[in-house]
Amino acid sequence: MNFEKNIKTIKNQSKQAQLVVVTKNQSLQNINNIYKIGERNFGENKVQDLLKKQQELPNDINWHMIGHLQTNKVKLITPFIHMIQSVDSLKLIKKINSCGEQDERIINCLIQIKIAEEDTKYGFSIKEAKEILTTDILSKYRYISVQGIMGMASFSTNTNQIKNEFKLMKQLFDACKNKYPILSMGMSNDYIIAYQAGSNMLRVGSAIFQKTY
Ligand SMILES: *Cc1c(COP(=O)(O)O)cnc(C)c1O
């Protein structure tokens, strides 16, 4: 497999960004190969898969939860999760905070922004997020450390639309005036556009794991 070559290509195209390797649907063996290359930031979108992989793989991996998280499953991941990127409701914020308190861990979080047109994508509107991020609404949640924002562009071939959606994310990021360090956007199909729009965290799966014949 050419995982290493794929990762090198992506990193060469996005030198200032952190790469989160999205390992969903990948075998333990594939993930282990990526680990051996030196990658430590892995993303999963389902709690059950995340738990299984966390148990089987080395414990110095930084696991990122990137999919919609049900409140009743939060307690399963707060003991070890490195970052929850898919924080999409106040209810979830409250739950993560209380589970963090119980585990005596401060949980790194990204506020998920809904920039895409599809109804299926979760997240706060730009307006809601701005209020959360630029007021002291979150200050009472002492077991949550908001590190920035995450978003997914529309699944589209329209490059301009994707560009505009990422631009909205960047504007929100800038409106927070360096209060939060992370702007997580960009997947296999659009990471170059995202990087050019100012992303500093890419979440890439299939472009790494694809077979290069
Ligand atoms: C699956 C997924 C990715 C990675 O998608 P690829 O197209 O495989 O790169 C990134 N972010 C989220 C939230 C995902 O669910």
Coordinates of N, CA, C and O in Angstrom, one line a residue, residues 27-159:
S27 N -9.4 -1.3 8.5 CA -9.0 -2.4 9.4 C -7.9 -2.0 10.4 O -7.2 -1.0 10.2
L28 N -7.8 -2.8 11.5 CA -6.8 -2.5 12.4 C -5.4 -2.5 11.8 O -4.5 -1.8 12.1
Q29 N -5.2 -3.5 10.9 CA -3.9 -3.6 10.2 C -3.6 -2.3 9.4 O -2.5 -1.8 9.5
N30 N -4.5 -1.8 8.7 CA -4.3 -0.6 7.9 C -3.9 0.6 8.9 O -3.0 1.4 8.6
I31 N -4.7 0.7 10.0 CA -4.5 1.8 10.9 C -3.1 1.6 11.6 O -2.3 2.6 11.7
N32 N -2.7 0.4 11.9 CA -1.4 0.1 12.5 C -0.3 0.5 11.5 O 0.7 1.0 12.0
N33 N -0.5 0.3 10.2 CA 0.5 0.7 9.3 C 0.7 2.2 9.3 O 1.8 2.7 9.2
I34 N -0.4 2.9 9.4 CA -0.3 4.4 9.5 C 0.4 4.8 10.8 O 1.2 5.8 10.8
Y35 N 0.1 4.1 11.8 CA 0.7 4.4 13.1 C 2.2 4.2 13.0 O 3.0 5.1 13.5
K36 N 2.6 3.2 12.3 CA 4.1 2.9 12.2 C 4.8 4.0 11.4 O 6.0 4.2 11.6
I37 N 4.1 4.6 10.5 CA 4.7 5.8 9.8 C 4.9 6.9 10.7 O 5.7 7.8 10.4
G38 N 4.2 7.0 11.8 CA 4.4 8.0 12.8 C 3.2 8.9 13.0 O 3.2 9.8 13.8
E39 N 2.1 8.6 12.3 CA 0.9 9.4 12.6 C 0.3 9.1 13.9 O 0.3 7.9 14.4
R40 N -0.2 10.0 14.6 CA -0.8 9.8 16.0 C -2.2 10.4 16.1 O -2.9 10.1 17.1
N41 N -2.7 11.2 15.2 CA -4.0 11.8 15.3 C -5.0 11.1 14.3 O -4.9 11.2 13.1
F42 N -5.9 10.3 14.9 CA -6.8 9.5 14.1 C -8.3 10.0 14.4 O -8.6 10.3 15.6
G43 N -9.1 9.9 13.4 CA -10.5 10.3 13.6 C -11.5 9.2 13.3 O -11.3 8.5 12.3
E44 N -12.5 9.1 14.1 CA -13.6 8.1 13.9 C -14.9 8.8 14.0 O -15.1 9.8 14.8
N45 N -16.0 8.3 13.4 CA -17.3 9.0 13.4 C -18.3 8.2 14.2 O -19.5 8.6 14.3
K46 N -18.0 6.9 14.6 CA -19.0 6.1 15.3 C -18.4 5.7 16.7 O -17.3 5.1 16.7
V47 N -19.1 5.8 17.7 CA -18.6 5.5 19.1 C -18.2 4.0 19.2 O -17.1 3.7 19.7
Q48 N -19.0 3.1 18.7 CA -18.7 1.7 18.8 C -17.4 1.4 18.1 O -16.5 0.6 18.7
D49 N -17.1 1.9 16.9 CA -15.9 1.6 16.2 C -14.7 2.3 17.0 O -13.6 1.7 17.1
L50 N -15.0 3.5 17.4 CA -13.9 4.2 18.2 C -13.5 3.4 19.4 O -12.3 3.2 19.6
L51 N -14.4 2.9 20.1 CA -14.1 2.1 21.4 C -13.3 0.9 21.0 O -12.3 0.6 21.7
K52 N -13.7 0.2 20.0 CA -13.1 -1.1 19.6 C -11.6 -0.8 19.2 O -10.7 -1.4 19.7
K53 N -11.4 0.2 18.4 CA -10.1 0.5 17.9 C -9.2 1.1 19.0 O -8.0 0.8 19.1
Q54 N -9.8 1.9 19.9 CA -9.0 2.4 21.0 C -8.5 1.3 21.9 O -7.4 1.4 22.4
Q55 N -9.3 0.3 22.1 CA -8.9 -0.8 22.9 C -7.8 -1.7 22.3 O -6.9 -2.2 22.9
E56 N -7.8 -1.8 20.9 CA -6.9 -2.7 20.2 C -5.6 -2.0 19.8 O -4.6 -2.7 19.6
L57 N -5.6 -0.7 19.7 CA -4.4 -0.1 19.2 C -3.6 0.6 20.3 O -4.1 0.8 21.4
P58 N -2.4 1.0 20.0 CA -1.5 1.7 21.0 C -2.2 2.8 21.7 O -3.0 3.5 21.1
N59 N -1.8 3.0 22.9 CA -2.5 4.0 23.7 C -1.9 5.4 23.7 O -2.4 6.3 24.4
D60 N -1.0 5.6 22.8 CA -0.5 7.0 22.6 C -1.1 7.7 21.4 O -0.6 8.7 20.8
I61 N -2.2 7.1 20.9 CA -2.9 7.7 19.8 C -3.9 8.8 20.3 O -4.5 8.6 21.3
N62 N -3.9 9.9 19.6 CA -4.9 10.9 19.9 C -6.1 10.7 19.1 O -6.1 10.9 17.8
W63 N -7.2 10.3 19.8 CA -8.4 10.0 19.0 C -9.3 11.2 19.0 O -9.6 11.9 20.0
H64 N -9.8 11.4 17.7 CA -10.7 12.6 17.5 C -12.1 12.0 17.2 O -12.2 11.2 16.2
M65 N -13.1 12.4 17.9 CA -14.5 12.0 17.5 C -15.0 13.1 16.5 O -15.0 14.3 16.8
I66 N -15.4 12.6 15.3 CA -15.7 13.6 14.3 C -17.2 13.4 13.8 O -17.6 14.1 12.9
G67 N -17.9 12.4 14.4 CA -19.3 12.2 13.9 C -20.3 12.6 15.0 O -19.9 12.9 16.1
H68 N -21.5 12.7 14.5 CA -22.6 13.1 15.5 C -22.6 12.2 16.7 O -22.5 11.0 16.6
L69 N -22.6 12.8 17.9 CA -22.5 12.1 19.1 C -23.8 12.2 19.9 O -24.2 13.3 20.2
Q70 N -24.3 11.1 20.3 CA -25.5 11.0 21.1 C -25.1 11.2 22.6 O -24.1 10.7 23.0
T71 N -26.0 12.0 23.3 CA -25.6 12.3 24.7 C -25.4 11.1 25.5 O -24.6 11.0 26.4
N72 N -26.2 10.0 25.2 CA -26.1 8.8 26.1 C -24.8 8.0 25.9 O -24.5 7.1 26.6
K73 N -24.0 8.4 24.8 CA -22.8 7.7 24.6 C -21.5 8.5 25.0 O -20.4 8.0 24.9
V74 N -21.8 9.7 25.4 CA -20.6 10.6 25.7 C -19.7 10.0 26.8 O -18.5 10.0 26.7
K75 N -20.3 9.4 27.8 CA -19.6 8.8 28.9 C -18.6 7.7 28.5 O -17.6 7.4 29.2
L76 N -18.9 7.1 27.4 CA -18.1 6.0 26.9 C -16.7 6.5 26.4 O -15.7 5.8 26.4
I77 N -16.7 7.7 25.9 CA -15.5 8.2 25.3 C -14.7 9.3 26.1 O -13.5 9.4 25.9
T78 N -15.4 9.9 27.0 CA -14.7 11.0 27.8 C -13.4 10.4 28.6 O -12.5 11.2 28.9
P79 N -13.4 9.2 29.0 CA -12.2 8.7 29.7 C -10.9 8.8 28.9 O -9.8 8.9 29.4
F80 N -11.0 8.8 27.5 CA -9.7 8.8 26.8 C -9.7 9.7 25.6 O -8.6 10.0 25.0
I81 N -10.8 10.3 25.2 CA -10.9 11.0 23.9 C -9.9 12.2 23.9 O -9.8 12.9 24.9
H82 N -9.2 12.5 22.8 CA -8.3 13.6 22.7 C -9.1 14.9 22.4 O -8.8 16.0 22.9
M83 N -10.1 14.7 21.5 CA -10.9 15.9 21.1 C -12.2 15.5 20.5 O -12.3 14.5 19.7
I84 N -13.3 16.2 20.9 CA -14.6 15.9 20.2 C -14.8 17.1 19.3 O -14.9 18.2 19.7
Q85 N -14.7 16.8 18.0 CA -14.8 17.8 17.0 C -16.2 18.1 16.6 O -16.5 19.1 15.8
S86 N -17.1 17.3 17.0 CA -18.5 17.3 16.5 C -19.5 17.8 17.5 O -20.5 17.2 17.7
V87 N -19.2 18.8 18.2 CA -20.1 19.4 19.2 C -21.1 20.2 18.6 O -20.8 21.3 18.0
D88 N -22.3 19.7 18.5 CA -23.4 20.4 17.7 C -24.6 20.8 18.4 O -25.6 21.2 17.8
S89 N -24.6 20.8 19.8 CA -25.8 21.3 20.5 C -25.3 21.7 21.9 O -24.3 21.2 22.5
L90 N -26.1 22.6 22.5 CA -25.8 23.0 23.9 C -26.1 21.8 24.9 O -25.4 21.7 25.9
K91 N -27.0 21.0 24.5 CA -27.3 19.8 25.3 C -26.1 18.9 25.4 O -25.7 18.4 26.4
L92 N -25.4 18.8 24.2 CA -24.2 17.9 24.2 C -23.1 18.6 25.0 O -22.3 17.9 25.7
I93 N -23.0 19.9 24.9 CA -21.9 20.6 25.7 C -22.1 20.3 27.2 O -21.2 20.0 27.9
K94 N -23.4 20.4 27.6 CA -23.6 20.2 29.0 C -23.2 18.7 29.4 O -22.7 18.5 30.5
K95 N -23.6 17.8 28.6 CA -23.3 16.4 28.8 C -21.8 16.1 28.9 O -21.3 15.4 29.8
I96 N -21.1 16.7 27.9 CA -19.6 16.4 27.9 C -19.0 17.0 29.1 O -18.1 16.4 29.7
N97 N -19.5 18.2 29.5 CA -19.0 18.8 30.7 C -19.2 18.0 31.9 O -18.2 17.8 32.7
S98 N -20.4 17.4 32.1 CA -20.6 16.6 33.3 C -19.8 15.3 33.3 O -19.3 14.8 34.3
C99 N -19.7 14.7 32.1 CA -18.9 13.5 32.0 C -17.4 13.8 32.2 O -16.7 13.0 32.9
G100 N -16.9 14.9 31.7 CA -15.6 15.3 32.0 C -15.3 15.5 33.5 O -14.3 15.1 34.0
E101 N -16.3 16.1 34.1 CA -16.1 16.3 35.6 C -16.0 15.0 36.3 O -15.2 14.8 37.2
Q102 N -16.9 14.1 35.9 CA -16.8 12.7 36.5 C -15.5 12.0 36.3 O -15.0 11.4 37.2
D103 N -15.0 12.2 35.1 CA -13.7 11.5 34.8 C -12.5 12.4 35.2 O -11.3 12.0 35.0
E104 N -12.8 13.6 35.7 CA -11.7 14.5 36.1 C -10.8 14.8 34.9 O -9.5 14.7 35.0
R105 N -11.4 15.0 33.7 CA -10.6 15.3 32.5 C -11.3 16.5 31.9 O -12.5 16.6 31.7
I106 N -10.4 17.4 31.4 CA -11.0 18.6 30.6 C -11.0 18.1 29.2 O -10.0 17.7 28.6
I107 N -12.1 18.2 28.6 CA -12.3 17.6 27.2 C -12.1 18.7 26.2 O -12.9 19.7 26.1
N108 N -11.2 18.5 25.3 CA -11.0 19.4 24.1 C -12.2 19.3 23.2 O -12.5 18.2 22.8
C109 N -12.7 20.4 22.8 CA -13.9 20.3 21.9 C -13.8 21.3 20.7 O -13.1 22.4 20.9
L110 N -14.3 21.0 19.6 CA -14.6 22.0 18.5 C -16.1 22.1 18.3 O -16.8 21.2 18.5
I111 N -16.5 23.4 18.1 CA -17.9 23.6 17.8 C -18.1 23.4 16.3 O -17.5 24.0 15.5
Q112 N -19.1 22.5 16.1 CA -19.3 22.1 14.7 C -20.3 23.1 14.1 O -21.3 23.5 14.6
I113 N -19.9 23.6 12.9 CA -20.7 24.7 12.2 C -21.4 24.1 11.0 O -20.7 23.3 10.2
K114 N -22.6 24.4 10.8 CA -23.3 23.9 9.6 C -23.2 24.9 8.5 O -23.8 26.0 8.6
I115 N -22.3 24.6 7.6 CA -22.1 25.5 6.5 C -22.7 25.0 5.2 O -23.0 25.7 4.2
A116 N -22.9 23.6 5.1 CA -23.3 23.0 3.9 C -24.8 23.2 3.7 O -25.5 23.5 4.6
E117 N -25.2 22.9 2.5 CA -26.7 23.1 2.2 C -27.5 21.9 2.6 O -28.6 22.0 2.9
E118 N -26.8 20.7 2.6 CA -27.5 19.5 2.9 C -28.2 19.5 4.3 O -27.6 20.0 5.3
D119 N -29.4 19.0 4.4 CA -30.1 18.9 5.7 C -29.4 17.9 6.7 O -29.6 18.0 7.9
T120 N -28.6 17.0 6.1 CA -28.1 15.9 6.9 C -27.0 16.3 7.8 O -26.6 15.6 8.7
K121 N -26.4 17.5 7.5 CA -25.2 17.8 8.3 C -25.6 18.6 9.6 O -26.4 19.5 9.6
Y122 N -25.0 18.1 10.6 CA -25.3 18.7 12.0 C -24.5 19.9 12.2 O -23.5 20.2 11.5
G123 N -24.9 20.7 13.2 CA -24.0 21.8 13.6 C -24.8 23.1 13.9 O -26.0 23.2 13.6
F124 N -24.1 24.0 14.5 CA -24.7 25.3 14.8 C -24.7 26.2 13.6 O -23.8 26.0 12.8
S125 N -25.6 27.1 13.5 CA -25.5 28.1 12.4 C -24.3 29.1 12.8 O -23.9 29.1 14.0
I126 N -23.9 29.8 11.8 CA -22.8 30.8 12.1 C -23.2 31.7 13.2 O -22.4 32.0 14.1
K127 N -24.4 32.2 13.1 CA -24.9 33.2 14.1 C -24.9 32.6 15.5 O -24.4 33.2 16.4
E128 N -25.4 31.4 15.6 CA -25.4 30.7 17.0 C -24.0 30.5 17.5 O -23.7 30.8 18.6
A129 N -23.2 30.1 16.6 CA -21.8 29.8 17.0 C -21.1 31.0 17.4 O -20.3 31.0 18.4
K130 N -21.3 32.1 16.7 CA -20.7 33.4 17.0 C -21.0 33.8 18.5 O -20.2 34.2 19.2
E131 N -22.3 33.6 18.8 CA -22.7 34.0 20.1 C -22.0 33.1 21.2 O -21.5 33.6 22.2
I132 N -22.0 31.8 20.9 CA -21.4 30.9 21.9 C -19.9 31.2 22.0 O -19.3 31.1 23.1
L133 N -19.2 31.5 20.9 CA -17.8 31.6 20.9 C -17.3 33.0 21.4 O -16.1 33.1 21.8
T134 N -18.1 34.0 21.3 CA -17.6 35.4 21.6 C -18.2 36.0 22.8 O -18.0 37.1 23.2
T135 N -19.1 35.2 23.5 CA -19.6 35.6 24.8 C -19.1 34.7 25.9 O -18.2 33.8 25.6
D136 N -19.6 34.9 27.1 CA -19.0 34.0 28.2 C -20.0 32.8 28.5 O -19.9 32.2 29.5
I137 N -20.8 32.5 27.5 CA -21.8 31.4 27.7 C -21.1 30.1 28.2 O -21.6 29.3 29.0
L138 N -19.9 29.9 27.6 CA -19.2 28.6 27.9 C -18.4 28.6 29.2 O -18.0 27.5 29.6
S139 N -18.3 29.7 29.8 CA -17.3 29.8 30.8 C -17.7 29.0 32.1 O -16.8 28.6 32.8
K140 N -19.0 28.7 32.2 CA -19.4 27.9 33.4 C -19.1 26.4 33.2 O -19.2 25.6 34.1
Y141 N -18.8 26.0 31.9 CA -18.5 24.6 31.7 C -17.0 24.4 31.8 O -16.2 24.5 30.9
R142 N -16.6 24.1 33.0 CA -15.2 24.1 33.4 C -14.4 22.8 32.9 O -13.2 22.8 32.8
Y143 N -15.2 21.8 32.5 CA -14.5 20.6 32.0 C -14.6 20.5 30.5 O -14.3 19.4 29.9
I144 N -14.8 21.7 29.8 CA -14.8 21.7 28.4 C -13.7 22.8 28.0 O -13.7 23.9 28.6
S145 N -12.8 22.4 27.1 CA -11.9 23.4 26.6 C -12.2 23.6 25.1 O -11.8 22.7 24.3
V146 N -12.8 24.6 24.7 CA -13.1 24.8 23.3 C -11.8 25.3 22.6 O -11.2 26.2 23.0
Q147 N -11.5 24.5 21.5 CA -10.2 24.8 20.8 C -10.5 25.4 19.5 O -9.5 25.8 18.8
G148 N -11.7 25.5 19.1 CA -12.0 26.1 17.7 C -13.3 25.6 17.1 O -14.2 25.2 17.8
I149 N -13.3 25.6 15.8 CA -14.5 25.2 15.0 C -14.2 24.1 14.0 O -13.1 24.0 13.5
M150 N -15.2 23.4 13.7 CA -15.1 22.4 12.6 C -16.3 22.5 11.7 O -17.4 22.8 12.1
G151 N -16.1 22.2 10.4 CA -17.2 22.3 9.5 C -16.9 21.4 8.2 O -15.8 21.1 7.9
M152 N -18.0 21.0 7.6 CA -18.0 20.2 6.4 C -18.7 21.0 5.3 O -19.8 21.4 5.5
A153 N -18.0 21.1 4.2 CA -18.6 21.8 3.0 C -19.7 20.9 2.4 O -19.7 19.7 2.6
S154 N -20.5 21.5 1.5 CA -21.4 20.7 0.8 C -20.7 19.6 -0.1 O -19.6 19.8 -0.5
F155 N -21.4 18.5 -0.2 CA -20.9 17.5 -1.1 C -21.2 17.9 -2.5 O -22.3 17.7 -3.0
S156 N -20.3 18.5 -3.2 CA -20.6 19.2 -4.5 C -19.4 19.2 -5.3 O -18.2 19.1 -4.9
T157 N -19.6 19.3 -6.6 CA -18.5 19.5 -7.5 C -18.3 21.0 -7.8 O -17.4 21.4 -8.6
N158 N -19.2 21.8 -7.2 CA -19.1 23.3 -7.5 C -18.0 23.9 -6.5 O -18.3 24.2 -5.4
T159 N -16.8 24.1 -7.1 CA -15.7 24.6 -6.3 C -16.0 25.9 -5.7 O -15.6 26.2 -4.6

